[in-house]
Coordinates of C-alpha atoms in Angstrom, one line a residue:
M1 CA 103.8 119.9 79.7
E2 CA 103.1 123.3 81.4
S3 CA 105.5 126.2 80.9
H4 CA 105.6 129.3 83.1
M5 CA 105.7 132.9 81.9
E6 CA 106.0 135.5 84.6
R7 CA 106.2 139.3 84.7
R8 CA 105.8 141.9 87.4
E9 CA 104.0 144.4 85.2
P10 CA 100.8 143.4 83.4
G11 CA 101.2 142.0 79.9
L12 CA 101.7 138.7 78.1
W13 CA 105.0 137.2 76.9
D14 CA 105.5 135.7 73.5
E15 CA 108.3 133.2 73.5
R16 CA 109.8 132.2 70.1
Q17 CA 112.5 129.8 69.2
Q18 CA 115.3 131.5 67.2
G19 CA 118.1 129.0 66.5
P20 CA 119.8 127.7 69.6
M21 CA 118.6 130.6 71.8
R22 CA 115.1 131.5 73.2
T23 CA 114.0 135.1 73.4
A24 CA 111.0 136.7 74.9
E25 CA 109.0 139.7 73.5
P26 CA 106.1 141.5 75.1
L27 CA 102.8 140.6 73.5
D28 CA 100.4 143.5 73.0
F29 CA 96.9 143.3 74.5
G30 CA 95.4 145.2 71.5
N31 CA 95.0 144.3 67.9
R32 CA 98.0 142.8 66.2
A33 CA 98.6 142.2 62.5
Q34 CA 100.8 139.7 60.7
R35 CA 101.3 137.7 63.9
G36 CA 100.2 134.1 64.5
P37 CA 99.1 132.2 67.6
V38 CA 101.3 132.2 70.7
R39 CA 103.2 128.9 70.8
T40 CA 106.3 128.1 72.9
G41 CA 109.1 127.0 70.6
V42 CA 107.0 126.8 67.5
R43 CA 106.8 129.4 64.7
P44 CA 103.3 130.4 63.5
S45 CA 102.2 128.7 60.3
R46 CA 99.3 130.9 59.4
V47 CA 98.6 134.6 59.4
T48 CA 95.7 136.1 61.3
A49 CA 94.3 139.6 61.4
M50 CA 92.9 139.9 64.9
V51 CA 93.5 138.4 68.3
L52 CA 90.5 137.9 70.6
K53 CA 91.1 137.7 74.3
V54 CA 88.4 136.0 76.4
F55 CA 88.7 136.3 80.2
F56 CA 86.8 133.4 81.6
P57 CA 86.1 132.9 85.4
S58 CA 87.5 129.6 86.6
C59 CA 84.5 129.1 88.8
C60 CA 82.3 128.7 85.7
S61 CA 84.3 125.9 84.2
S62 CA 81.9 123.3 85.6
A63 CA 78.7 125.3 85.1
D64 CA 75.7 123.9 83.1
S65 CA 75.1 125.1 79.6
G66 CA 73.7 128.5 79.1
I67 CA 74.7 132.0 77.8
L68 CA 77.7 134.1 78.8
I69 CA 77.1 137.6 80.2
G70 CA 79.9 140.1 80.6
R71 CA 81.5 143.2 79.1
W72 CA 82.9 143.7 75.7
I73 CA 86.0 146.0 75.5
S74 CA 86.2 147.0 71.9
E75 CA 89.5 149.0 72.4
Q76 CA 91.3 145.8 73.4
N77 CA 89.2 143.4 71.4
S78 CA 88.6 141.6 74.7
A79 CA 85.6 140.0 76.4
V80 CA 85.3 139.8 80.2
I81 CA 82.9 137.0 81.1
L82 CA 81.2 137.7 84.5
A83 CA 78.6 134.9 84.8
V84 CA 76.7 132.1 83.1
V85 CA 72.9 132.2 82.8
H86 CA 71.4 128.7 82.8
F87 CA 68.5 127.2 80.9
P88 CA 65.6 127.7 81.0
F89 CA 65.2 131.4 80.7
I90 CA 63.2 134.0 78.9
P91 CA 65.3 136.4 76.7
V92 CA 63.1 139.4 77.6
Q93 CA 63.7 138.8 81.4
V94 CA 67.4 138.4 80.8
K95 CA 67.5 141.8 78.9
Q96 CA 65.5 143.5 81.7
Y97 CA 67.9 142.0 84.4
L98 CA 71.0 143.2 82.5
G99 CA 69.5 146.6 82.1
E100 CA 69.0 146.9 85.8
V101 CA 72.5 145.7 86.5
Q102 CA 73.9 148.2 83.9
R103 CA 71.9 151.0 85.5
V104 CA 73.3 150.2 89.0
T105 CA 76.9 149.4 88.2
K106 CA 77.4 151.7 85.2
V107 CA 79.0 148.8 83.4
S108 CA 77.8 147.9 79.9
V109 CA 76.9 144.3 80.7
S110 CA 75.5 142.3 77.8
V111 CA 75.1 138.7 76.4
L112 CA 78.4 137.9 74.7
G113 CA 77.9 134.3 73.6
S114 CA 77.0 130.8 74.6
W115 CA 78.5 128.2 76.9
S116 CA 78.1 124.5 76.3
N117 CA 79.1 121.9 78.9
S118 CA 78.2 118.5 77.4
K119 CA 78.7 116.0 80.1
Q120 CA 77.5 113.3 77.8
E121 CA 77.6 113.0 74.0
K122 CA 77.3 116.3 72.2
E123 CA 73.8 117.1 71.1
E124 CA 73.4 118.8 67.7
S125 CA 70.1 120.3 68.7
L126 CA 71.6 122.1 71.7
S127 CA 74.5 123.5 69.6
E128 CA 72.1 124.8 66.9
F129 CA 69.9 126.4 69.6
L130 CA 72.9 128.1 71.1
E131 CA 73.9 129.5 67.7
D132 CA 70.4 130.8 67.2
L133 CA 70.6 132.8 70.4
G134 CA 73.0 135.0 68.6
T135 CA 70.2 136.4 66.5
I136 CA 68.2 137.2 69.6
F137 CA 70.8 139.1 71.6
C138 CA 72.6 140.5 68.5
H139 CA 76.2 140.8 69.7
E140 CA 79.2 140.8 67.3
P141 CA 81.2 138.7 67.6
W142 CA 79.1 135.9 69.1
I143 CA 81.5 133.8 71.3
Q144 CA 80.9 130.1 71.5
I145 CA 82.7 128.1 74.2
S146 CA 82.2 124.4 74.7
K147 CA 83.6 121.8 77.0
E148 CA 83.4 118.2 75.8
G149 CA 82.6 115.8 78.7
D150 CA 85.6 115.2 81.0
S151 CA 88.1 116.2 78.4
K152 CA 90.6 118.8 79.2
F153 CA 90.4 120.3 75.7
W154 CA 88.0 123.1 75.1
S155 CA 86.8 124.6 71.9
C156 CA 86.2 128.3 71.4
S157 CA 85.0 130.0 68.2
T158 CA 83.3 133.2 67.1
L159 CA 80.3 133.7 64.9
Q160 CA 79.9 136.9 62.8
K161 CA 76.6 136.8 61.0
H162 CA 76.2 140.5 60.2
S163 CA 79.8 141.1 59.1
K164 CA 80.3 141.4 55.3
N165 CA 84.0 140.6 55.5
P166 CA 84.5 138.3 58.4
Q167 CA 88.1 137.9 59.5
E168 CA 89.7 134.9 61.1
E169 CA 90.5 135.5 64.7
E170 CA 93.1 133.9 66.9
I171 CA 91.5 133.3 70.3
I172 CA 93.3 133.4 73.7
L173 CA 91.3 132.0 76.5
V174 CA 92.4 133.4 79.9
Y175 CA 91.2 131.9 83.2
Y176 CA 91.0 134.2 86.2
D177 CA 89.9 133.9 89.8
Q178 CA 86.8 136.0 90.0
R179 CA 86.9 136.5 93.8
K180 CA 90.5 137.5 93.9
V181 CA 90.2 139.9 91.0
M182 CA 87.1 141.5 92.5
L183 CA 88.7 142.1 95.9
S184 CA 92.1 143.1 94.7
H185 CA 93.3 146.6 94.0
L186 CA 95.7 146.9 91.1
H187 CA 98.5 149.4 91.7
P188 CA 100.0 151.2 88.8
P189 CA 103.7 150.7 88.2
L190 CA 106.1 153.4 89.6
D191 CA 107.4 154.0 86.1
T192 CA 104.3 155.2 84.3
A193 CA 105.9 155.8 80.9
G194 CA 106.2 153.5 77.9
Q195 CA 104.7 150.1 77.3
E196 CA 104.3 149.2 80.9
A197 CA 101.9 152.1 81.6
E198 CA 99.8 151.1 78.5
D199 CA 99.6 147.5 79.6
A200 CA 98.6 148.5 83.1
S201 CA 95.8 150.7 81.8
K202 CA 94.5 147.9 79.7
L203 CA 94.6 145.4 82.6
S204 CA 93.0 147.9 85.0
A205 CA 89.9 148.0 82.7
I206 CA 89.5 144.2 83.4
F207 CA 89.9 144.6 87.1
D208 CA 87.6 147.5 87.2
T209 CA 84.9 145.6 85.3
V210 CA 84.9 142.7 87.8
A211 CA 85.0 145.0 90.8
R212 CA 82.1 147.3 89.7
S213 CA 79.9 144.3 88.9
Q214 CA 79.6 143.2 92.5
V215 CA 75.8 143.6 92.4
L216 CA 75.8 140.8 89.9
F217 CA 77.3 138.4 92.4
M218 CA 74.7 139.1 95.1
T219 CA 72.4 136.3 93.9
D220 CA 73.0 132.6 94.5
R221 CA 71.3 129.4 93.4
Y222 CA 69.0 129.5 96.5
D223 CA 67.3 132.7 95.5
E224 CA 63.9 132.4 93.9
G225 CA 63.8 134.1 90.6
P226 CA 63.4 133.5 86.9
I227 CA 67.2 133.8 86.2
K228 CA 69.8 131.4 87.6
L229 CA 73.4 132.5 87.4
T230 CA 76.8 130.8 88.0
H231 CA 79.6 132.9 89.5
W232 CA 82.0 132.8 92.4
Q233 CA 79.2 133.1 95.0
S234 CA 76.7 130.7 93.3
D235 CA 76.9 128.2 96.2
G236 CA 76.0 130.8 98.7
V237 CA 76.6 134.5 99.5
E238 CA 79.8 134.9 101.5
A239 CA 78.1 136.8 104.3
S240 CA 75.6 134.0 105.0
I241 CA 78.5 131.5 105.0
I242 CA 80.3 133.5 107.6
V243 CA 77.1 133.6 109.8
E244 CA 76.9 129.8 109.7
L245 CA 80.5 129.4 110.6
L246 CA 80.1 131.8 113.5
K247 CA 77.2 129.7 114.8
Q248 CA 79.3 126.6 114.6
A249 CA 82.2 128.3 116.3
S250 CA 80.2 130.0 119.1
V251 CA 81.1 127.3 121.8
P252 CA 84.9 127.3 121.1
A253 CA 84.8 131.1 121.0
C254 CA 83.2 131.3 124.5
M255 CA 85.8 128.9 125.9
L256 CA 88.5 130.9 124.4
L257 CA 87.1 134.2 125.8
T258 CA 86.9 132.6 129.3
F259 CA 90.5 131.5 129.0
L260 CA 91.6 135.0 128.0
L261 CA 89.6 136.7 130.9
S262 CA 91.3 134.3 133.4
L263 CA 94.7 135.1 131.9
L264 CA 94.0 138.8 132.1
S265 CA 93.0 138.6 135.8
G266 CA 96.2 136.7 136.5
I267 CA 98.3 139.3 134.8
C268 CA 96.5 142.0 136.8
R269 CA 97.4 140.2 140.0
S270 CA 101.0 139.8 139.0
S271 CA 101.1 143.5 137.9
V272 CA 100.7 144.6 141.6
I273 CA 103.8 142.6 142.5
A274 CA 105.6 144.0 139.5
V275 CA 104.7 147.6 140.5
F276 CA 106.2 147.1 143.9
S277 CA 109.4 145.6 142.4
L278 CA 109.5 148.5 139.9
H279 CA 109.1 151.0 142.7
G280 CA 112.2 149.6 144.5
L281 CA 114.1 149.3 141.2
A282 CA 113.3 152.9 140.3
S283 CA 114.4 154.2 143.7
L284 CA 117.7 152.3 143.5
C285 CA 118.4 153.6 140.0
L286 CA 117.8 157.2 141.0
Q287 CA 120.0 156.8 144.0
H288 CA 122.7 155.2 141.9
V289 CA 122.6 158.0 139.4
A290 CA 122.9 160.6 142.1
E291 CA 125.9 158.8 143.6
E292 CA 127.6 158.5 140.2
L293 CA 127.1 162.3 139.6
Q294 CA 128.6 163.0 143.0
D295 CA 131.7 160.9 142.2
L296 CA 132.0 162.6 138.9
L297 CA 132.0 166.1 140.5
Q298 CA 134.5 165.0 143.1
W299 CA 136.7 163.8 140.2
L300 CA 136.3 167.1 138.4
M301 CA 137.2 169.0 141.6
G302 CA 140.6 167.3 141.7
A303 CA 143.0 166.9 138.8
P304 CA 140.9 165.2 136.1
A305 CA 143.0 163.3 133.6
G306 CA 146.1 165.1 135.0
L307 CA 144.9 168.5 133.8
K308 CA 145.9 171.6 135.7
M309 CA 142.7 173.5 136.6
N310 CA 142.1 176.8 138.3
R311 CA 141.6 175.6 141.8
A312 CA 139.4 178.5 143.1
L313 CA 137.0 178.4 140.1
D314 CA 137.1 174.6 140.2
Q315 CA 136.0 174.5 143.8
V316 CA 133.3 177.1 143.3
L317 CA 131.8 175.2 140.4
G318 CA 132.1 171.8 142.1
R319 CA 130.4 172.9 145.3
F320 CA 127.7 174.7 143.2
F321 CA 126.8 171.5 141.4
L322 CA 127.1 169.3 144.5
Y323 CA 124.5 171.6 146.1
H324 CA 122.2 170.9 143.2
I325 CA 122.8 167.1 143.7
H326 CA 121.7 167.4 147.3
L327 CA 118.6 169.3 146.2
W328 CA 117.9 166.6 143.7
I329 CA 118.1 163.8 146.3
S330 CA 115.7 165.8 148.5
Y331 CA 113.4 166.1 145.6
I332 CA 113.5 162.3 145.1
H333 CA 112.7 161.6 148.7
L334 CA 109.7 163.9 148.5
L335 CA 108.6 162.2 145.3
S336 CA 109.1 158.5 146.5
P337 CA 105.6 158.1 148.0
F338 CA 104.1 158.9 144.7
I339 CA 106.4 156.8 142.5
E340 CA 104.2 153.6 143.0
M341 CA 101.1 155.4 141.9
I342 CA 102.9 157.0 138.9
L343 CA 104.2 153.6 137.8
W344 CA 100.7 152.2 138.1
Y345 CA 99.0 154.8 135.9
V346 CA 101.9 154.6 133.4
G347 CA 101.1 150.9 133.1
L348 CA 97.5 151.6 132.6
S349 CA 98.3 154.1 129.9
A350 CA 99.5 151.2 127.7
C351 CA 95.8 150.5 127.1
L352 CA 95.7 153.7 125.1
G353 CA 98.3 152.4 122.7
L354 CA 102.0 151.8 122.5
T355 CA 102.8 155.3 121.2
V356 CA 101.1 156.8 124.3
A357 CA 103.1 154.7 126.6
L358 CA 106.3 155.6 124.8
C359 CA 105.6 159.3 124.9
I360 CA 104.9 159.1 128.7
L361 CA 108.2 157.2 129.0
S362 CA 110.0 160.0 127.2
D363 CA 108.4 162.6 129.6
I364 CA 109.4 160.5 132.6
I365 CA 113.0 160.4 131.4
A366 CA 112.9 164.2 131.0
L367 CA 111.6 164.6 134.6
L368 CA 114.1 162.2 136.1
T369 CA 117.1 163.9 134.3
F370 CA 116.0 167.4 135.0
H371 CA 119.1 168.0 137.2
I372 CA 121.3 167.0 134.3
Y373 CA 119.5 169.5 132.1
C374 CA 120.1 172.2 134.7
F375 CA 123.8 171.4 134.9
Y376 CA 124.0 171.6 131.1
V377 CA 122.3 175.0 131.0
Y378 CA 124.5 176.4 133.8
G379 CA 127.7 175.2 132.1
A380 CA 126.6 176.2 128.6
R381 CA 125.6 179.7 129.7
L382 CA 128.9 180.3 131.5
Y383 CA 131.0 178.9 128.6
C384 CA 129.0 180.9 126.1
L385 CA 129.6 184.1 128.1
K386 CA 133.3 183.5 128.1
I387 CA 133.4 182.7 124.4
Y388 CA 131.6 185.8 123.4
G389 CA 133.7 187.9 125.9
L390 CA 136.9 186.6 124.4
S391 CA 135.7 187.3 120.8
S392 CA 134.7 190.9 121.7
L393 CA 138.0 191.6 123.4
W394 CA 139.9 190.1 120.5
R395 CA 138.2 192.6 118.2
L396 CA 139.3 195.3 120.7
F397 CA 142.9 194.4 120.1
R398 CA 142.5 194.7 116.4
G399 CA 140.8 198.1 116.6
K400 CA 137.4 196.7 115.6
K401 CA 133.9 196.6 117.2
W402 CA 130.5 195.0 116.5
N403 CA 128.0 197.5 115.1
M404 CA 124.6 196.4 116.4
L405 CA 122.6 198.7 114.1
R406 CA 124.2 197.6 110.9
Q407 CA 125.0 194.0 112.1
R408 CA 128.6 194.2 111.0
V409 CA 132.2 194.8 112.2
D410 CA 133.4 198.4 112.0
S411 CA 136.7 200.1 112.8
C412 CA 137.0 201.9 116.1
S413 CA 139.8 203.8 117.9
Y414 CA 140.4 202.9 121.6
D415 CA 142.4 204.9 124.2
L416 CA 145.1 203.4 126.4
D417 CA 142.9 202.7 129.5
Q418 CA 140.4 200.8 127.4
L419 CA 143.2 198.7 125.9
F420 CA 144.7 198.0 129.4
I421 CA 141.4 197.0 130.9
G422 CA 140.6 194.9 127.8
T423 CA 144.0 193.1 128.1
L424 CA 143.4 192.3 131.8
L425 CA 139.9 190.9 131.1
F426 CA 141.1 188.9 128.1
T427 CA 143.9 187.3 130.1
I428 CA 141.6 186.4 133.0
L429 CA 138.9 184.9 130.7
L430 CA 141.5 183.0 128.7
F431 CA 143.1 181.3 131.7
L432 CA 139.7 180.5 133.3
L433 CA 138.3 179.1 130.0
P434 CA 139.8 175.5 130.3
T435 CA 138.1 174.9 133.7
T436 CA 134.7 176.2 132.5
A437 CA 135.2 174.3 129.2
L438 CA 135.8 171.0 131.0
Y439 CA 132.6 171.3 133.1
Y440 CA 130.7 172.3 130.0
L441 CA 132.1 169.3 128.0
V442 CA 131.1 166.8 130.7
F443 CA 127.6 168.0 131.2
T444 CA 127.1 168.5 127.4
L445 CA 127.9 164.8 126.9
L446 CA 125.5 163.8 129.6
R447 CA 122.8 166.0 128.1
L448 CA 123.4 164.6 124.6
L449 CA 123.1 161.1 125.9
V450 CA 119.6 161.9 127.3
V451 CA 118.6 163.7 124.1
I452 CA 119.7 160.7 122.0
V453 CA 117.6 158.3 124.2
Q454 CA 114.6 160.6 123.8
G455 CA 115.2 161.0 120.1
L456 CA 115.2 157.2 119.6
I457 CA 111.9 156.9 121.5
H458 CA 110.3 159.7 119.4
L459 CA 111.7 158.1 116.2
L460 CA 110.0 154.9 117.2
V461 CA 106.8 156.7 117.8
D462 CA 106.9 158.4 114.4
L463 CA 107.7 155.0 112.8
I464 CA 104.7 153.4 114.5
D465 CA 102.4 156.3 113.6
S466 CA 103.4 156.3 109.9
L467 CA 103.7 152.5 109.5
P468 CA 100.7 151.1 107.5
L469 CA 100.0 148.2 109.8
Y470 CA 96.7 147.3 108.2
S471 CA 98.2 147.2 104.7
L472 CA 101.1 145.1 105.9
I473 CA 98.8 142.6 107.6
L474 CA 96.6 142.5 104.5
R475 CA 99.7 141.9 102.4
L476 CA 100.7 139.0 104.8
C477 CA 97.3 137.3 105.0
R478 CA 95.6 138.3 101.7
S479 CA 98.4 139.1 99.4
Y480 CA 96.1 139.2 96.3
R481 CA 94.3 142.2 97.7
L482 CA 97.3 144.4 96.9
A483 CA 98.2 143.6 93.3
A484 CA 101.2 144.9 91.5
G485 CA 100.6 143.1 88.2
V486 CA 99.7 139.6 86.9
K487 CA 101.5 136.6 85.5
F488 CA 100.3 134.1 83.0
R489 CA 100.8 130.3 83.0
V490 CA 100.2 128.2 79.9
L491 CA 97.6 125.5 80.5
E492 CA 97.1 124.2 76.9
Q493 CA 98.8 124.5 73.6
Q494 CA 97.5 122.5 70.7
D495 CA 97.0 123.2 67.1
G496 CA 93.4 123.9 66.3
K497 CA 92.6 124.7 69.9
P498 CA 92.6 128.1 71.6
L499 CA 95.6 129.0 73.7
R500 CA 94.5 128.6 77.3
L501 CA 96.3 130.7 80.0
L502 CA 95.8 131.0 83.7
M503 CA 96.1 134.6 85.1
Q504 CA 97.6 134.8 88.5
I505 CA 98.0 138.0 90.6
N506 CA 101.5 139.2 91.5
P507 CA 101.3 140.8 95.0
L508 CA 102.8 144.1 95.8
S509 CA 106.2 143.9 97.6
Y510 CA 106.4 144.8 101.2
G511 CA 108.6 147.8 100.3
G512 CA 106.0 148.9 97.8
V513 CA 103.3 148.6 100.4
V514 CA 105.2 150.8 102.9
Q515 CA 106.0 153.3 100.1
T516 CA 102.5 153.5 98.8
Y517 CA 100.5 153.5 102.1
R518 CA 102.9 155.2 104.5
L519 CA 101.1 157.9 106.5
P520 CA 102.5 161.4 106.7
T521 CA 104.0 162.5 110.0
Y522 CA 104.2 166.1 111.3
S523 CA 107.3 166.1 113.5
C524 CA 108.3 169.1 115.5
Y525 CA 111.9 168.1 115.9
P526 CA 114.7 170.3 114.5
R527 CA 116.5 169.0 111.5
D528 CA 119.9 170.7 111.9
S529 CA 122.9 169.8 109.8
W530 CA 126.0 168.4 111.4
A531 CA 127.9 171.6 110.7
S532 CA 125.2 173.7 112.5
L533 CA 125.1 171.3 115.4
C534 CA 128.9 171.4 115.8
K535 CA 128.8 175.2 115.6
K536 CA 126.2 175.4 118.4
L537 CA 128.3 173.0 120.6
F538 CA 131.5 175.0 120.0
L539 CA 129.8 178.4 120.8
G540 CA 127.9 177.1 123.8
E541 CA 124.5 177.6 122.4
L542 CA 121.7 175.5 123.9
I543 CA 120.5 172.5 122.0
Y544 CA 116.8 171.8 122.3
P545 CA 115.1 168.6 121.1
W546 CA 112.3 170.8 119.6
K547 CA 111.9 173.7 117.2
H548 CA 112.1 177.3 118.2
K549 CA 109.3 179.7 117.3
E550 CA 111.4 181.4 114.7
D551 CA 112.4 178.0 113.2
K552 CA 108.9 176.8 112.8
Q553 CA 107.5 176.8 109.3
N554 CA 103.9 177.0 108.2

């Protein structure tokens, strides 16, 4: 029966039975003393001094007998098997080949042991010959892995001929997918402190060994040479397989390309009709907006919401803005012959990318609402003038004035004529303020609506620019390429046999992909607080959707 042990960060789990409850403890990758073999629900019965981890590629489980080449990691007491060299071979040629691989990859590749796959009865002469190879290649310990026929049980042992005090070692045999481990990129955990960071560094050494040994996998069984290897590309190099698949798929690909071209031509024909319909729709929308603004101004020139307005100022402001509406309608009539061409080129700009089309759309909205921007500027300037006039006259009543040189309020004495004129001006501005404030409020709301729409478009552009689309697609289609850790599944647990585990890659979460690979954006939009925004609105200061020169930071 198979049991599952899973963990997001790299590391093994040692499950032990303690009374009626089961607990899990992290198992160290390095040397461990006074600890027995890992067994689920069974206490260790014997004491071992060392634990040997052998990472064996699953693609070599059916390989013919030979010798194991890989890297020995002494700090972790681990062996990473990379390939199997088959018989017959000449030891000198094997050493020369491994020397060339080590020079290119900068990985200390060596012969670690022997591999025996006896599909028939076990031959004693073969086993003795494999043991004698340990004296030729001289590696301590010499790892011996054998598979007996079609049996699912494997035997793994170590041979230490040159050690004076050989210690019994508990062996953990870990299978891994060589192709996935080579192509994956192991991401360190966000919390780089404690045991998790130590386990991640140990596991990264294994991933790095397989990834840097890519030159070793460039030969397959069809290559003519004195050395025959078994690895994940033994049946054929992946590039040649892709070429053969492309040859087989050439006819369907041509048919698909023909269909796509015919579909594109149909879309181009329909786009002409769409442009004409969009032209009429745009004209109707602009005409409707102008009519709605005229109705709004007529409503403001009456008694809006039952408010008592200053009739003279109300009529002057209403007629002033109505005149600008008529100018806007004339501007639209002059622009109408070019709207069709503008919409056509805007549609073609989508070929440059979605963000280009969105930016052009934002610019078009700014041009089509230019009259609203003008109304907002007129109302804001008039309202701001009255606010600052009232504040200055209010300081006059209190015997104060604003000192421009020292940028502060100082005391000042005024004569009777100055106080009389100030009182008249304060009264006039105060009673005219509600009419001006109403126009300012209406046009500010319209302007804020346009700014919000443009802001949403630019936020969408920033999101598209910063979103790591390639990494997300890679996470969706090839999740093993972005590894956050590994998990181990128990394949075999039997007394007298090595513990066999299957190492599987835990993919990085989508949130982790976005957080790790998100591109930086350089936005030029102001980041005002709500208090600053409300202050600007109350004082009548202009609100721009971009930064001022004095607000820009290097």
